[in-house]
Coordinates of C-alpha atoms and ligand atoms in Angstrom, one line a residue:
M27 CA 117.8 74.0 90.7
N28 CA 117.2 75.9 94.0
S29 CA 114.4 74.5 96.1
P30 CA 111.4 76.8 96.4
V31 CA 111.3 79.3 99.4
S32 CA 108.3 78.8 101.6
L33 CA 106.4 81.7 103.2
K34 CA 107.8 80.9 106.7
Q35 CA 111.4 80.6 105.4
Q36 CA 111.1 84.0 103.6
L37 CA 109.7 85.6 106.8
L38 CA 112.4 84.2 109.0
T39 CA 115.4 84.8 106.6
S40 CA 114.6 88.0 104.9
N41 CA 113.8 90.0 108.0
S42 CA 115.5 88.6 111.0
D43 CA 114.0 91.3 113.3
L44 CA 110.5 89.8 113.1
P45 CA 109.2 88.6 116.4
P46 CA 108.5 84.8 116.3
N47 CA 104.9 85.3 117.5
L48 CA 104.3 87.7 114.5
V49 CA 105.7 85.0 112.1
A50 CA 103.5 82.4 113.7
L51 CA 100.4 84.7 113.4
I52 CA 101.2 85.4 109.7
D53 CA 101.5 81.6 109.1
D54 CA 98.1 81.1 110.7
V55 CA 96.6 83.8 108.5
A56 CA 98.1 82.0 105.5
S57 CA 96.5 78.8 106.7
A58 CA 93.1 80.5 107.0
C59 CA 93.5 81.8 103.4
R60 CA 94.4 78.3 102.2
N61 CA 91.1 77.1 103.6
I62 CA 89.1 79.9 102.0
S63 CA 90.9 79.3 98.7
A64 CA 89.8 75.6 98.8
L65 CA 86.2 76.7 99.4
V66 CA 86.3 79.3 96.6
T67 CA 87.8 76.7 94.2
R68 CA 85.2 74.1 95.0
G69 CA 82.5 76.8 94.6
A70 CA 79.0 75.3 93.9
M71 CA 80.2 71.8 94.9
A72 CA 81.1 73.1 98.4
G73 CA 77.6 74.7 98.6
V74 CA 79.2 78.1 99.4
L75 CA 77.6 80.2 96.6
G76 CA 74.6 82.6 97.0
D77 CA 73.3 84.9 99.6
A78 CA 73.4 84.4 103.3
G79 CA 70.1 86.2 103.7
S80 CA 71.5 88.6 106.3
E81 CA 73.0 92.1 106.3
N82 CA 76.3 93.3 107.9
V83 CA 76.5 96.4 110.2
Q84 CA 77.0 98.6 107.1
G85 CA 73.7 97.5 105.6
E86 CA 75.2 95.4 102.9
G87 CA 73.7 92.0 102.0
Q88 CA 76.0 89.2 103.0
K89 CA 77.0 86.4 100.7
K90 CA 77.3 82.9 102.3
L91 CA 81.1 83.1 101.6
D92 CA 81.4 86.4 103.4
V93 CA 80.1 84.7 106.6
I94 CA 81.9 81.5 106.1
S95 CA 85.3 83.2 105.4
N96 CA 84.8 85.3 108.6
D97 CA 84.2 82.1 110.6
V98 CA 87.3 80.5 109.1
F99 CA 89.4 83.4 110.3
I100 CA 88.0 83.3 113.8
D101 CA 88.3 79.5 114.0
K102 CA 91.9 79.5 112.8
L103 CA 93.2 82.4 114.7
Q104 CA 91.5 83.0 118.0
W105 CA 93.1 80.2 120.0
S106 CA 96.7 80.8 118.6
G107 CA 97.9 82.8 121.6
N108 CA 99.1 85.6 119.3
L109 CA 96.0 87.8 119.2
A110 CA 94.3 90.1 121.7
G111 CA 91.3 90.9 119.4
M112 CA 89.9 90.6 115.9
A113 CA 87.7 93.0 113.9
S114 CA 86.2 92.5 110.5
E115 CA 83.9 94.2 108.0
E116 CA 81.3 91.4 108.7
M117 CA 81.1 91.8 112.5
D118 CA 79.3 94.7 114.2
D119 CA 81.9 95.0 117.0
M120 CA 85.4 93.6 117.6
H121 CA 85.6 89.9 118.5
P122 CA 87.3 89.4 121.9
I123 CA 89.6 86.4 122.4
P124 CA 87.7 84.0 124.6
A125 CA 89.0 83.7 128.2
A126 CA 89.9 80.1 127.7
F127 CA 92.6 81.1 125.2
T128 CA 95.9 83.0 125.9
R129 CA 95.9 86.7 125.1
G130 CA 98.5 87.6 122.5
D131 CA 100.3 90.8 121.5
Y132 CA 98.5 91.7 118.3
L133 CA 95.2 92.9 116.8
I134 CA 94.0 91.9 113.4
T135 CA 91.5 93.6 111.2
F136 CA 90.3 91.9 108.0
D137 CA 87.9 91.9 105.0
P138 CA 87.3 88.1 104.9
L139 CA 86.0 88.1 101.4
D140 CA 86.5 91.1 99.2
G141 CA 84.7 91.6 95.9
S142 CA 81.8 89.3 97.1
S143 CA 79.6 90.4 94.1
N144 CA 82.1 88.3 92.0
I145 CA 81.5 85.0 93.9
D146 CA 78.5 83.8 92.0
V147 CA 80.1 84.6 88.6
N148 CA 83.4 82.9 89.3
G149 CA 85.3 86.1 89.2
S150 CA 88.3 87.2 91.3
V151 CA 87.8 87.6 95.0
G152 CA 90.3 88.0 97.9
T153 CA 90.9 88.4 101.6
I154 CA 92.6 91.6 103.0
F155 CA 94.2 91.8 106.5
S156 CA 96.1 94.2 108.7
I157 CA 98.1 93.4 111.9
M158 CA 99.0 96.0 114.6
Q159 CA 100.2 95.9 118.2
A160 CA 97.5 95.6 120.9
P161 CA 97.7 98.4 123.4
A162 CA 98.1 97.4 127.0
G163 CA 95.0 96.6 129.1
D164 CA 91.5 95.6 128.0
V165 CA 90.8 95.5 124.3
N166 CA 87.7 97.1 122.9
N167 CA 86.7 98.7 119.6
S168 CA 88.8 101.8 120.2
S169 CA 92.0 99.7 120.6
F170 CA 91.8 99.2 116.8
L171 CA 91.6 102.9 116.0
Q172 CA 95.3 103.2 115.0
P173 CA 96.6 105.0 111.9
G174 CA 97.8 102.8 109.1
N175 CA 101.4 103.9 109.7
R176 CA 101.4 101.7 112.8
Q177 CA 100.6 98.5 111.0
V178 CA 103.3 95.8 111.5
C179 CA 102.0 93.6 108.7
A180 CA 99.5 94.1 105.8
G181 CA 98.6 91.7 103.1
Y182 CA 96.0 90.1 100.9
C183 CA 95.2 86.7 99.4
L184 CA 93.9 86.8 95.8
Y185 CA 91.7 83.8 94.8
S186 CA 91.9 83.8 91.0
S187 CA 93.4 81.6 88.3
A188 CA 96.0 80.9 91.1
S189 CA 95.8 81.9 94.7
M190 CA 98.5 84.4 95.8
L191 CA 99.4 85.8 99.2
V192 CA 101.0 89.2 98.9
L193 CA 102.4 90.8 102.1
T194 CA 104.6 93.3 103.7
T195 CA 106.1 93.5 107.2
G196 CA 107.5 96.9 106.5
N197 CA 110.5 95.7 104.5
G198 CA 109.2 95.6 100.9
V199 CA 106.5 93.4 99.4
D200 CA 106.7 89.7 98.5
G201 CA 104.2 87.5 96.6
F202 CA 103.7 83.8 97.3
T203 CA 101.7 81.5 95.1
L204 CA 99.7 78.6 96.6
D205 CA 101.1 75.3 95.4
V206 CA 98.0 73.2 95.5
S207 CA 100.0 70.0 95.3
S208 CA 101.9 70.7 98.5
G209 CA 99.5 73.1 100.1
E210 CA 102.3 75.6 100.7
F211 CA 102.6 79.2 99.7
L212 CA 105.9 79.5 97.8
L213 CA 107.8 82.7 97.0
T214 CA 107.2 83.5 93.4
H215 CA 107.4 87.3 93.3
A216 CA 110.2 88.7 95.5
D217 CA 110.4 92.4 96.2
I218 CA 107.4 93.6 94.1
R219 CA 107.8 97.1 92.8
V220 CA 104.9 99.0 91.2
P221 CA 106.1 100.7 88.0
A222 CA 106.3 104.5 88.5
E223 CA 104.7 105.5 85.3
T224 CA 101.8 103.8 83.6
S225 CA 98.9 104.2 81.3
E226 CA 96.1 102.3 83.0
F227 CA 93.4 103.4 85.4
S228 CA 90.8 101.4 87.4
I229 CA 87.6 103.1 88.4
N230 CA 83.8 102.3 88.2
A231 CA 82.9 104.6 85.3
A232 CA 79.2 104.0 86.0
Y233 CA 79.5 106.7 88.7
T234 CA 80.9 109.4 86.3
R235 CA 78.0 111.7 86.9
H236 CA 78.6 111.7 90.6
W237 CA 82.4 112.5 90.5
F238 CA 83.9 115.6 91.9
A239 CA 85.9 117.9 89.5
P240 CA 89.4 116.7 90.3
V241 CA 88.6 113.0 89.5
K242 CA 86.6 114.0 86.4
R243 CA 89.5 116.1 85.2
Y244 CA 92.0 113.2 85.6
I245 CA 89.8 110.7 83.8
D246 CA 88.7 113.1 81.1
E247 CA 92.4 113.9 80.3
A248 CA 93.3 110.2 80.3
L249 CA 90.4 109.4 77.9
L250 CA 91.6 112.1 75.4
G251 CA 94.7 109.8 75.0
S252 CA 97.4 110.9 72.6
E253 CA 95.2 113.8 71.5
G254 CA 95.0 115.3 75.0
P255 CA 97.3 116.9 77.6
R256 CA 98.7 113.4 78.7
G257 CA 100.0 112.8 75.2
R258 CA 99.5 109.0 75.4
N259 CA 96.7 106.5 75.3
F260 CA 95.3 104.9 78.5
N261 CA 93.6 101.6 79.2
M262 CA 90.8 101.0 81.7
R263 CA 90.3 97.9 83.8
W264 CA 87.8 97.2 86.6
A265 CA 87.4 93.8 88.2
G266 CA 84.9 94.9 90.9
S267 CA 87.2 93.4 93.5
M268 CA 89.7 95.7 95.1
V269 CA 92.1 92.8 95.6
G270 CA 92.0 91.8 91.9
D271 CA 92.3 95.4 90.8
V272 CA 95.1 96.4 93.2
H273 CA 97.0 93.2 92.5
R274 CA 97.0 94.0 88.8
I275 CA 98.3 97.5 89.5
L276 CA 101.0 96.1 91.8
M277 CA 102.1 93.9 88.9
R278 CA 102.0 96.3 86.0
G279 CA 101.3 99.8 87.3
G280 CA 98.3 102.1 87.1
V281 CA 96.0 103.9 89.5
F282 CA 93.0 102.4 91.4
M283 CA 90.3 104.8 92.5
Y284 CA 87.2 104.5 94.6
P285 CA 87.0 108.2 95.2
A286 CA 84.6 110.4 97.2
D287 CA 81.6 111.4 95.0
K288 CA 78.4 113.4 95.3
K289 CA 76.2 110.3 95.7
L290 CA 78.3 108.9 98.6
A291 CA 78.4 112.4 100.1
A292 CA 74.6 112.7 99.9
D293 CA 74.4 109.4 101.8
N294 CA 76.8 110.9 104.4
K295 CA 79.7 108.6 103.3
A296 CA 83.2 109.8 102.9
G297 CA 83.9 106.9 100.5
K298 CA 82.9 103.3 99.9
L299 CA 85.9 101.4 101.0
R300 CA 86.7 100.8 104.6
L301 CA 89.8 102.3 106.2
L302 CA 90.7 99.5 108.6
Y303 CA 90.0 96.5 106.4
E304 CA 90.7 97.8 102.9
A305 CA 92.4 101.2 102.5
S306 CA 95.0 101.0 105.2
P307 CA 96.4 97.5 104.5
M308 CA 96.3 98.1 100.7
G309 CA 97.9 101.5 101.3
M310 CA 100.8 100.0 103.2
L311 CA 101.4 97.4 100.5
M312 CA 101.3 100.1 97.8
E313 CA 103.8 102.4 99.6
Q314 CA 106.1 99.4 100.4
A315 CA 106.1 98.6 96.7
G316 CA 107.1 102.2 95.9
G317 CA 103.7 103.6 95.1
L318 CA 101.4 106.0 96.9
A319 CA 98.0 105.8 98.6
S320 CA 95.9 108.9 99.1
T321 CA 92.3 110.1 99.6
G322 CA 93.1 112.9 97.2
N323 CA 93.7 115.3 100.1
E324 CA 95.8 113.3 102.5
R325 CA 98.0 110.2 102.9
I326 CA 95.8 107.2 103.8
L327 CA 98.3 105.8 106.3
D328 CA 98.2 109.1 108.3
I329 CA 94.5 109.1 108.9
Q330 CA 93.6 108.7 112.5
P331 CA 90.5 106.4 112.4
D332 CA 87.5 107.6 114.4
S333 CA 85.4 104.4 114.1
L334 CA 85.8 100.7 113.3
H335 CA 83.8 100.7 110.1
Q336 CA 85.0 104.2 108.9
R337 CA 84.9 104.7 105.1
V338 CA 87.5 106.8 103.1
P339 CA 88.1 107.8 99.5
V340 CA 90.9 105.7 97.9
I341 CA 93.3 106.7 95.2
M342 CA 96.4 104.4 95.0
G343 CA 99.0 103.1 92.6
S344 CA 101.9 104.4 90.7
A345 CA 103.5 107.4 92.3
T346 CA 103.4 109.8 89.4
E347 CA 99.7 109.2 88.7
V348 CA 98.6 109.5 92.4
E349 CA 100.6 112.7 92.7
L350 CA 98.8 114.1 89.6
V351 CA 95.4 113.3 91.1
D352 CA 96.4 114.8 94.4
S353 CA 97.6 118.0 92.6
Y354 CA 94.2 118.3 90.9
H355 CA 92.6 118.1 94.3
S356 CA 94.8 120.8 95.8
E357 CA 94.3 123.1 92.8
A358 CA 90.6 122.7 93.2
S359 CA 90.5 123.6 96.9
Ligands
LIG153 P1 83.3 93.9 99.6 O1 82.9 92.8 98.7 O2 84.3 93.5 100.6 O3 82.1 94.7 100.2 O4 84.1 95.0 98.8 C1 83.7 95.4 97.5 C2 84.4 96.7 97.2 C3 85.7 96.5 96.4 O5 86.2 95.2 96.4 C4 85.4 96.9 95.0 O6 86.5 97.7 94.6 C5 84.2 97.8 95.2 O7 83.6 97.4 96.4 C6 83.2 97.6 94.1 O8 82.2 98.5 94.3 P2 81.1 98.9 93.1 O9 80.2 97.7 93.0 O10 80.5 100.1 93.6 O11 81.9 99.1 91.9
LIG154 MN1 86.1 94.6 100.4
LIG155 MN1 84.1 91.9 102.1

């Protein structure tokens, strides 16, 4: 029997062009995710459930685990010598690397705990991250405003029945399962490809009355099943955690949508999900697995960010389904 391939082994052998400091940084990210996985698994016993009693810059109530996971990332990564700055959903502004530590070549953006409404019900949660080159000179919030097509690595860790790290360095997508006995992430899903055609969609249907016409048309047609224009029956799944929902779609195909809607628009929000911490990294993973990621009107990876916490509509998954939703948007405009 072949011995299992570790994360580091796969990074060093499958893509020999990766700079060693990027490999070291990804290894540190994996280590942070391992710590968060241990906290999530111990749950109530670790005293990490419940509200933190604070709000983030976006006005969302923070869970204790949102704040703790953010701290784990900072504690694990800031001294590594590989980063020039860090930005997260849970921090108002970027976190500069303290002067005592060496400045590195990269920037990281992250959603430390995605799907935090699931924490207290023992549902799936995750961590999402994106790595890009740091521009020369001083680092500030605007250093992070780079389109997703400039990411050098994107990934997530899903904390579910097993913890899995799924990542791309621009050379396909690999999945690694955390072996709790050795503490190592081992390659279990090499070269993940999202099936091109599927019959599953993932959207919060409680917002049906707020949807714009193109999204309503796509879902209405899917709901008509074999009696409608699609000529086949569809399934619906919604975990309430983007990591959980997108992981399922990477595994067996489908389309994930958190689209623009009238309610979000009335609140002056282009979408709910954040470009730099959620849409961009998940968009890169989806494209690297052969799928697509769009707002309905443009490719997510081509959006030039205008602010750190910018929100965008998200439609991603199997190529044929995303193309169809896109075509309904262009027909409507
Ligand atoms: P976060 O917990 O990081 O704020 O993200 C939650 C996101 C995403 O994971 C999920 O798809 C979506 O919010 C769920 O939103 P609704 O509660 O509006 O369905
Ligand atoms: Mn999130
Ligand atoms: Mn979050």
